[in-house]
């Protein structure tokens, strides 16, 4: 799913747009026990309460694609015979009216969730009349298809901090009672994916708030799939592969050139149509970048081999490899932040046997907010 498709679904989570009639779920305590289950109609809630529920659910479709929002893929065999896919399909096709399927889902999910503290596991069903666009780009409100989906999320339940409040009517202070509050989702998913503005039963969209947590046991139990490598871990593994297989990567010139080339690819991607597929980098594509940055042919080949040993045939998003907006040079005692568009101002050099980081400085130099002059 691309950002435009996700944004289209996010707009559904408003009282006047949604077809969600009720929220199903269960409350799980610190001992991983299902204390209670619930089935609450949105129409019977106060307006602020239903808006609060929709706001929480909406956050399951938030964050960056490829980082917080990750594609889960099903194989042909899973779609045809896999028990995990069959259960998700039963939930979707029955609009959560299949009580046995709902109970089975809760049991599987709770058994697999590794979570400290109590939480709510929520589950909703929605049907979206997908509109079309005219040749002139105008929106046609007539439905061309119906996208039916389920969405689930896991929300921590936290206690508020005890506080003192002043009651003017009594002219006195009193303690405010401690309450349980439902926090934003830690993770969740959408099934099926909304690809090309239609249902793709071969994919689901998984959300995680914490970029370093892959929720491996949950993904294995609910989807029967291997958890994708978290974005933060992708970057660490990639940097290790690059450093160990490409000797040239240990120079400022190489790092600067690689950062610039990947940044150029990301800039070009921003200019393309939002409906185009996101730019993904394969082992061969990155190998080509290594050659362009001055890496030897043997280094590029060695990198491609090590890359496939770690990532297989998976492709990586450029934004998971570099931070386009930041470039930092760091020693144990000094941190230098450089405008990514002016990396030419920084270089390294050995002078009289000592290693230096050199920064070209013309005018407007400040130290602790004070203007200084650099003299001969």
GROMACS .gro file of C-alpha atoms in nm:
model
  376
    1UNK     CA    1   0.000   0.000   0.000
    2UNK     CA    2   0.121   0.349  -0.075
    3UNK     CA    3   0.072   0.665   0.130
    4UNK     CA    4  -0.220   0.786  -0.080
    5UNK     CA    5  -0.417   0.462  -0.031
    6UNK     CA    6  -0.349   0.465   0.344
    7UNK     CA    7  -0.461   0.828   0.370
    8UNK     CA    8  -0.783   0.740   0.187
    9UNK     CA    9  -0.866   0.476   0.448
   10UNK     CA   10  -0.765   0.701   0.737
   11UNK     CA   11  -1.036   0.944   0.632
   12UNK     CA   12  -1.288   0.669   0.706
   13UNK     CA   13  -1.233   0.700   1.079
   14UNK     CA   14  -1.481   0.980   1.136
   15UNK     CA   15  -1.837   0.937   1.268
   16UNK     CA   16  -1.985   1.074   0.945
   17UNK     CA   17  -1.769   0.859   0.715
   18UNK     CA   18  -1.740   0.518   0.876
   19UNK     CA   19  -1.959   0.209   0.840
   20UNK     CA   20  -1.818   0.066   1.163
   21UNK     CA   21  -2.120  -0.030   1.372
   22UNK     CA   22  -1.949  -0.177   1.677
   23UNK     CA   23  -1.617  -0.253   1.839
   24UNK     CA   24  -1.534  -0.602   1.962
   25UNK     CA   25  -1.248  -0.670   2.196
   26UNK     CA   26  -1.112  -0.816   2.514
   27UNK     CA   27  -0.935  -0.685   2.822
   28UNK     CA   28  -0.619  -0.875   2.918
   29UNK     CA   29  -0.452  -0.836   3.258
   30UNK     CA   30  -0.084  -0.849   3.353
   31UNK     CA   31  -0.101  -1.228   3.385
   32UNK     CA   32  -0.207  -1.265   3.018
   33UNK     CA   33  -0.559  -1.365   3.121
   34UNK     CA   34  -0.867  -1.252   2.931
   35UNK     CA   35  -1.062  -1.082   3.209
   36UNK     CA   36  -1.356  -0.976   2.994
   37UNK     CA   37  -1.475  -0.949   2.636
   38UNK     CA   38  -1.692  -0.670   2.498
   39UNK     CA   39  -1.908  -0.584   2.199
   40UNK     CA   40  -2.006  -0.218   2.205
   41UNK     CA   41  -2.209  -0.039   1.934
   42UNK     CA   42  -2.063   0.295   1.832
   43UNK     CA   43  -2.411   0.442   1.782
   44UNK     CA   44  -2.492   0.397   2.152
   45UNK     CA   45  -2.180   0.580   2.267
   46UNK     CA   46  -2.167   0.950   2.338
   47UNK     CA   47  -2.026   1.146   2.045
   48UNK     CA   48  -1.698   1.225   2.218
   49UNK     CA   49  -1.657   0.858   2.315
   50UNK     CA   50  -1.712   0.725   1.962
   51UNK     CA   51  -1.476   0.990   1.825
   52UNK     CA   52  -1.217   0.881   2.084
   53UNK     CA   53  -1.247   0.516   1.977
   54UNK     CA   54  -1.216   0.606   1.608
   55UNK     CA   55  -0.913   0.824   1.683
   56UNK     CA   56  -0.738   0.531   1.852
   57UNK     CA   57  -0.820   0.295   1.566
   58UNK     CA   58  -0.703   0.551   1.310
   59UNK     CA   59  -0.356   0.554   1.465
   60UNK     CA   60  -0.315   0.194   1.350
   61UNK     CA   61  -0.279   0.344   1.001
   62UNK     CA   62  -0.027   0.612   1.097
   63UNK     CA   63   0.347   0.656   1.059
   64UNK     CA   64   0.585   0.600   0.771
   65UNK     CA   65   0.535   0.334   0.507
   66UNK     CA   66   0.819   0.083   0.531
   67UNK     CA   67   0.894   0.180   0.889
   68UNK     CA   68   0.581   0.191   1.106
   69UNK     CA   69   0.364   0.037   0.833
   70UNK     CA   70   0.494  -0.289   0.690
   71UNK     CA   71   0.356  -0.527   0.428
   72UNK     CA   72   0.285  -0.885   0.537
   73UNK     CA   73   0.271  -1.124   0.241
   74UNK     CA   74   0.086  -1.455   0.216
   75UNK     CA   75   0.200  -1.734  -0.013
   76UNK     CA   76  -0.037  -1.900  -0.260
   77UNK     CA   77  -0.046  -2.204  -0.035
   78UNK     CA   78  -0.148  -1.996   0.267
   79UNK     CA   79  -0.431  -1.828   0.077
   80UNK     CA   80  -0.561  -2.163  -0.046
   81UNK     CA   81  -0.513  -2.377   0.266
   82UNK     CA   82  -0.347  -2.182   0.547
   83UNK     CA   83  -0.541  -2.183   0.875
   84UNK     CA   84  -0.426  -1.831   0.962
   85UNK     CA   85  -0.556  -1.686   0.635
   86UNK     CA   86  -0.881  -1.882   0.667
   87UNK     CA   87  -0.942  -1.735   1.014
   88UNK     CA   88  -0.880  -1.378   0.897
   89UNK     CA   89  -1.110  -1.439   0.599
   90UNK     CA   90  -1.386  -1.572   0.827
   91UNK     CA   91  -1.362  -1.261   1.042
   92UNK     CA   92  -1.381  -1.037   0.738
   93UNK     CA   93  -1.656  -1.223   0.550
   94UNK     CA   94  -1.879  -1.248   0.858
   95UNK     CA   95  -1.816  -0.882   0.953
   96UNK     CA   96  -1.715  -1.021   1.296
   97UNK     CA   97  -2.050  -1.195   1.344
   98UNK     CA   98  -1.881  -1.538   1.350
   99UNK     CA   99  -1.843  -1.565   1.728
  100UNK     CA  100  -1.634  -1.881   1.709
  101UNK     CA  101  -1.387  -1.709   1.474
  102UNK     CA  102  -1.371  -1.401   1.699
  103UNK     CA  103  -1.304  -1.617   2.006
  104UNK     CA  104  -1.039  -1.816   1.819
  105UNK     CA  105  -0.869  -1.492   1.711
  106UNK     CA  106  -0.864  -1.354   2.067
  107UNK     CA  107  -0.714  -1.678   2.199
  108UNK     CA  108  -0.442  -1.692   1.933
  109UNK     CA  109  -0.356  -1.325   1.973
  110UNK     CA  110  -0.334  -1.326   2.354
  111UNK     CA  111  -0.117  -1.639   2.351
  112UNK     CA  112   0.131  -1.468   2.119
  113UNK     CA  113   0.140  -1.111   2.252
  114UNK     CA  114   0.453  -1.038   2.451
  115UNK     CA  115   0.345  -0.738   2.652
  116UNK     CA  116   0.414  -0.601   3.000
  117UNK     CA  117   0.103  -0.478   3.177
  118UNK     CA  118  -0.263  -0.494   3.088
  119UNK     CA  119  -0.404  -0.405   2.747
  120UNK     CA  120  -0.710  -0.394   2.526
  121UNK     CA  121  -0.724  -0.599   2.207
  122UNK     CA  122  -0.974  -0.431   1.975
  123UNK     CA  123  -1.124  -0.557   1.650
  124UNK     CA  124  -1.352  -0.379   1.400
  125UNK     CA  125  -1.507  -0.446   1.059
  126UNK     CA  126  -1.584  -0.184   0.795
  127UNK     CA  127  -1.715  -0.173   0.436
  128UNK     CA  128  -1.604   0.113   0.216
  129UNK     CA  129  -1.786   0.211  -0.104
  130UNK     CA  130  -1.483   0.298  -0.315
  131UNK     CA  131  -1.545   0.600  -0.537
  132UNK     CA  132  -1.388   0.656  -0.878
  133UNK     CA  133  -1.209   0.943  -1.049
  134UNK     CA  134  -1.316   1.101  -1.376
  135UNK     CA  135  -1.076   1.152  -1.665
  136UNK     CA  136  -1.029   1.511  -1.552
  137UNK     CA  137  -0.929   1.394  -1.204
  138UNK     CA  138  -1.259   1.492  -1.044
  139UNK     CA  139  -1.410   1.271  -0.775
  140UNK     CA  140  -1.710   1.058  -0.870
  141UNK     CA  141  -1.915   0.972  -0.562
  142UNK     CA  142  -2.074   0.670  -0.732
  143UNK     CA  143  -1.935   0.348  -0.587
  144UNK     CA  144  -1.732   0.130  -0.823
  145UNK     CA  145  -1.657  -0.144  -0.569
  146UNK     CA  146  -1.685  -0.226  -0.200
  147UNK     CA  147  -1.372  -0.278   0.008
  148UNK     CA  148  -1.452  -0.486   0.316
  149UNK     CA  149  -1.180  -0.517   0.577
  150UNK     CA  150  -1.101  -0.580   0.940
  151UNK     CA  151  -0.866  -0.381   1.159
  152UNK     CA  152  -0.721  -0.482   1.493
  153UNK     CA  153  -0.496  -0.309   1.743
  154UNK     CA  154  -0.336  -0.366   2.083
  155UNK     CA  155  -0.360  -0.071   2.323
  156UNK     CA  156  -0.192  -0.051   2.666
  157UNK     CA  157  -0.416   0.031   2.959
  158UNK     CA  158  -0.239   0.269   3.196
  159UNK     CA  159  -0.328   0.422   3.530
  160UNK     CA  160  -0.335   0.800   3.560
  161UNK     CA  161  -0.104   0.973   3.807
  162UNK     CA  162  -0.266   1.068   4.141
  163UNK     CA  163  -0.325   1.443   4.156
  164UNK     CA  164  -0.468   1.713   4.381
  165UNK     CA  165  -0.757   1.930   4.261
  166UNK     CA  166  -0.914   2.241   4.412
  167UNK     CA  167  -1.296   2.241   4.437
  168UNK     CA  168  -1.423   2.600   4.447
  169UNK     CA  169  -1.770   2.505   4.570
  170UNK     CA  170  -1.623   2.339   4.879
  171UNK     CA  171  -1.328   2.575   4.907
  172UNK     CA  172  -1.104   2.274   4.961
  173UNK     CA  173  -0.849   2.042   4.804
  174UNK     CA  174  -0.927   1.677   4.724
  175UNK     CA  175  -0.749   1.387   4.560
  176UNK     CA  176  -0.854   1.304   4.204
  177UNK     CA  177  -0.931   0.935   4.170
  178UNK     CA  178  -0.688   0.721   3.972
  179UNK     CA  179  -0.839   0.600   3.642
  180UNK     CA  180  -0.750   0.343   3.379
  181UNK     CA  181  -0.678   0.509   3.044
  182UNK     CA  182  -0.657   0.342   2.704
  183UNK     CA  183  -0.332   0.453   2.538
  184UNK     CA  184  -0.244   0.469   2.168
  185UNK     CA  185  -0.188   0.136   1.990
  186UNK     CA  186   0.146  -0.038   2.023
  187UNK     CA  187   0.077  -0.245   1.713
  188UNK     CA  188  -0.205  -0.367   1.492
  189UNK     CA  189  -0.298  -0.465   1.139
  190UNK     CA  190  -0.534  -0.419   0.846
  191UNK     CA  191  -0.658  -0.716   0.642
  192UNK     CA  192  -0.672  -0.738   0.348
  193UNK     CA  193  -0.444  -0.471   0.203
  194UNK     CA  194  -0.597  -0.187   0.000
  195UNK     CA  195  -0.369  -0.211  -0.307
  196UNK     CA  196  -0.460  -0.022  -0.624
  197UNK     CA  197  -0.773   0.084  -0.431
  198UNK     CA  198  -0.906  -0.271  -0.416
  199UNK     CA  199  -0.876  -0.572  -0.185
  200UNK     CA  200  -0.551  -0.770  -0.203
  201UNK     CA  201  -0.606  -1.089  -0.003
  202UNK     CA  202  -0.241  -1.183  -0.052
  203UNK     CA  203  -0.128  -0.898   0.173
  204UNK     CA  204  -0.198  -0.740   0.509
  205UNK     CA  205  -0.066  -0.411   0.645
  206UNK     CA  206   0.104  -0.433   0.985
  207UNK     CA  207   0.156  -0.132   1.215
  208UNK     CA  208   0.414  -0.098   1.491
  209UNK     CA  209   0.477   0.210   1.702
  210UNK     CA  210   0.823   0.093   1.809
  211UNK     CA  211   1.050   0.069   1.503
  212UNK     CA  212   1.283  -0.177   1.677
  213UNK     CA  213   1.013  -0.429   1.777
  214UNK     CA  214   0.911  -0.684   1.512
  215UNK     CA  215   0.639  -0.856   1.725
  216UNK     CA  216   0.765  -1.184   1.584
  217UNK     CA  217   0.547  -1.422   1.787
  218UNK     CA  218   0.225  -1.232   1.704
  219UNK     CA  219   0.299  -1.219   1.331
  220UNK     CA  220   0.387  -1.588   1.328
  221UNK     CA  221   0.067  -1.688   1.514
  222UNK     CA  222  -0.178  -1.459   1.334
  223UNK     CA  223  -0.032  -1.456   0.981
  224UNK     CA  224   0.183  -1.770   0.974
  225UNK     CA  225   0.459  -1.552   0.834
  226UNK     CA  226   0.808  -1.450   0.930
  227UNK     CA  227   0.820  -1.102   1.081
  228UNK     CA  228   0.985  -0.845   0.852
  229UNK     CA  229   1.309  -0.706   0.989
  230UNK     CA  230   1.232  -0.381   1.181
  231UNK     CA  231   1.346  -0.060   1.013
  232UNK     CA  232   1.600   0.023   1.284
  233UNK     CA  233   1.749  -0.325   1.264
  234UNK     CA  234   1.759  -0.306   0.883
  235UNK     CA  235   1.980   0.001   0.908
  236UNK     CA  236   2.215  -0.157   1.162
  237UNK     CA  237   2.251  -0.479   0.964
  238UNK     CA  238   2.298  -0.289   0.637
  239UNK     CA  239   2.573  -0.071   0.786
  240UNK     CA  240   2.749  -0.379   0.923
  241UNK     CA  241   2.735  -0.554   0.584
  242UNK     CA  242   2.863  -0.241   0.411
  243UNK     CA  243   3.149  -0.188   0.658
  244UNK     CA  244   3.268  -0.550   0.654
  245UNK     CA  245   3.244  -0.613   0.280
  246UNK     CA  246   3.348  -0.278   0.132
  247UNK     CA  247   3.685  -0.146   0.258
  248UNK     CA  248   3.628   0.182   0.075
  249UNK     CA  249   3.323   0.248   0.296
  250UNK     CA  250   3.558   0.348   0.576
  251UNK     CA  251   3.640   0.684   0.414
  252UNK     CA  252   3.464   1.019   0.443
  253UNK     CA  253   3.458   1.049   0.064
  254UNK     CA  254   3.271   0.722   0.021
  255UNK     CA  255   3.019   0.789   0.299
  256UNK     CA  256   2.952   1.138   0.164
  257UNK     CA  257   2.911   1.014  -0.194
  258UNK     CA  258   2.683   0.725  -0.089
  259UNK     CA  259   2.464   0.958   0.118
  260UNK     CA  260   2.436   1.200  -0.175
  261UNK     CA  261   2.347   0.929  -0.427
  262UNK     CA  262   2.078   0.770  -0.212
  263UNK     CA  263   1.943   1.119  -0.132
  264UNK     CA  264   1.918   1.192  -0.505
  265UNK     CA  265   1.715   0.874  -0.553
  266UNK     CA  266   1.481   0.979  -0.271
  267UNK     CA  267   1.442   1.327  -0.422
  268UNK     CA  268   1.353   1.172  -0.758
  269UNK     CA  269   1.098   0.947  -0.589
  270UNK     CA  270   0.924   1.248  -0.432
  271UNK     CA  271   0.866   1.391  -0.778
  272UNK     CA  272   0.693   1.080  -0.909
  273UNK     CA  273   0.321   1.008  -0.899
  274UNK     CA  274   0.200   0.909  -0.551
  275UNK     CA  275   0.031   0.605  -0.703
  276UNK     CA  276   0.361   0.466  -0.832
  277UNK     CA  277   0.529   0.191  -0.633
  278UNK     CA  278   0.774   0.304  -0.367
  279UNK     CA  279   1.141   0.298  -0.465
  280UNK     CA  280   1.309  -0.015  -0.332
  281UNK     CA  281   1.680  -0.095  -0.338
  282UNK     CA  282   1.797  -0.446  -0.424
  283UNK     CA  283   2.141  -0.597  -0.362
  284UNK     CA  284   2.231  -0.533  -0.726
  285UNK     CA  285   2.108  -0.172  -0.717
  286UNK     CA  286   2.313  -0.096  -0.407
  287UNK     CA  287   2.609  -0.276  -0.561
  288UNK     CA  288   2.583  -0.033  -0.852
  289UNK     CA  289   2.581   0.261  -0.610
  290UNK     CA  290   2.895   0.124  -0.444
  291UNK     CA  291   3.071   0.119  -0.781
  292UNK     CA  292   2.954   0.474  -0.853
  293UNK     CA  293   3.099   0.585  -0.518
  294UNK     CA  294   3.442   0.455  -0.609
  295UNK     CA  295   3.414   0.105  -0.470
  296UNK     CA  296   3.611  -0.172  -0.641
  297UNK     CA  297   3.428  -0.437  -0.845
  298UNK     CA  298   3.533  -0.706  -0.596
  299UNK     CA  299   3.393  -0.494  -0.310
  300UNK     CA  300   3.057  -0.455  -0.484
  301UNK     CA  301   3.037  -0.828  -0.555
  302UNK     CA  302   3.131  -0.913  -0.198
  303UNK     CA  303   2.865  -0.674  -0.069
  304UNK     CA  304   2.593  -0.826  -0.287
  305UNK     CA  305   2.679  -1.173  -0.158
  306UNK     CA  306   2.675  -1.063   0.208
  307UNK     CA  307   2.357  -0.862   0.155
  308UNK     CA  308   2.171  -1.170   0.026
  309UNK     CA  309   2.301  -1.375   0.317
  310UNK     CA  310   2.134  -1.128   0.556
  311UNK     CA  311   1.828  -1.007   0.364
  312UNK     CA  312   1.771  -1.276   0.101
  313UNK     CA  313   1.600  -1.132  -0.205
  314UNK     CA  314   1.428  -0.861   0.001
  315UNK     CA  315   1.456  -0.501  -0.116
  316UNK     CA  316   1.503  -0.210   0.122
  317UNK     CA  317   1.354   0.138   0.130
  318UNK     CA  318   1.619   0.413   0.091
  319UNK     CA  319   1.483   0.595   0.398
  320UNK     CA  320   1.562   0.284   0.605
  321UNK     CA  321   1.929   0.313   0.507
  322UNK     CA  322   2.004   0.685   0.550
  323UNK     CA  323   1.848   0.989   0.713
  324UNK     CA  324   1.801   1.225   0.420
  325UNK     CA  325   1.770   1.532   0.643
  326UNK     CA  326   2.065   1.470   0.875
  327UNK     CA  327   2.439   1.413   0.838
  328UNK     CA  328   2.643   1.379   1.154
  329UNK     CA  329   3.016   1.348   1.215
  330UNK     CA  330   3.094   1.217   1.563
  331UNK     CA  331   3.400   1.155   1.779
  332UNK     CA  332   3.405   1.064   2.152
  333UNK     CA  333   3.431   1.435   2.236
  334UNK     CA  334   3.281   1.624   1.941
  335UNK     CA  335   2.955   1.603   1.742
  336UNK     CA  336   2.926   1.798   1.414
  337UNK     CA  337   2.593   1.827   1.235
  338UNK     CA  338   2.617   1.916   0.867
  339UNK     CA  339   2.355   2.043   0.623
  340UNK     CA  340   2.308   1.738   0.391
  341UNK     CA  341   2.311   1.974   0.093
  342UNK     CA  342   2.659   2.102   0.186
  343UNK     CA  343   2.855   1.785   0.252
  344UNK     CA  344   3.132   1.933   0.039
  345UNK     CA  345   3.226   2.154   0.336
  346UNK     CA  346   3.359   1.860   0.539
  347UNK     CA  347   3.665   1.646   0.474
  348UNK     CA  348   3.924   1.447   0.668
  349UNK     CA  349   4.298   1.487   0.651
  350UNK     CA  350   4.614   1.371   0.825
  351UNK     CA  351   4.845   1.662   0.916
  352UNK     CA  352   5.185   1.587   1.068
  353UNK     CA  353   5.063   1.241   1.163
  354UNK     CA  354   4.748   1.368   1.342
  355UNK     CA  355   4.396   1.296   1.208
  356UNK     CA  356   4.167   1.595   1.157
  357UNK     CA  357   3.811   1.667   1.052
  358UNK     CA  358   3.824   1.987   0.848
  359UNK     CA  359   3.523   2.214   0.802
  360UNK     CA  360   3.535   2.500   0.559
  361UNK     CA  361   3.407   2.815   0.732
  362UNK     CA  362   3.363   3.148   0.555
  363UNK     CA  363   3.129   3.397   0.720
  364UNK     CA  364   2.864   3.379   0.993
  365UNK     CA  365   3.054   3.156   1.236
  366UNK     CA  366   2.905   3.137   1.586
  367UNK     CA  367   3.030   2.975   1.906
  368UNK     CA  368   2.777   2.953   2.190
  369UNK     CA  369   2.573   3.219   2.011
  370UNK     CA  370   2.865   3.461   1.975
  371UNK     CA  371   2.992   3.569   1.635
  372UNK     CA  372   3.361   3.495   1.589
  373UNK     CA  373   3.618   3.573   1.326
  374UNK     CA  374   3.868   3.323   1.195
  375UNK     CA  375   4.199   3.500   1.130
  376UNK     CA  376   4.521   3.392   0.959
   0.00000   0.00000   0.00000
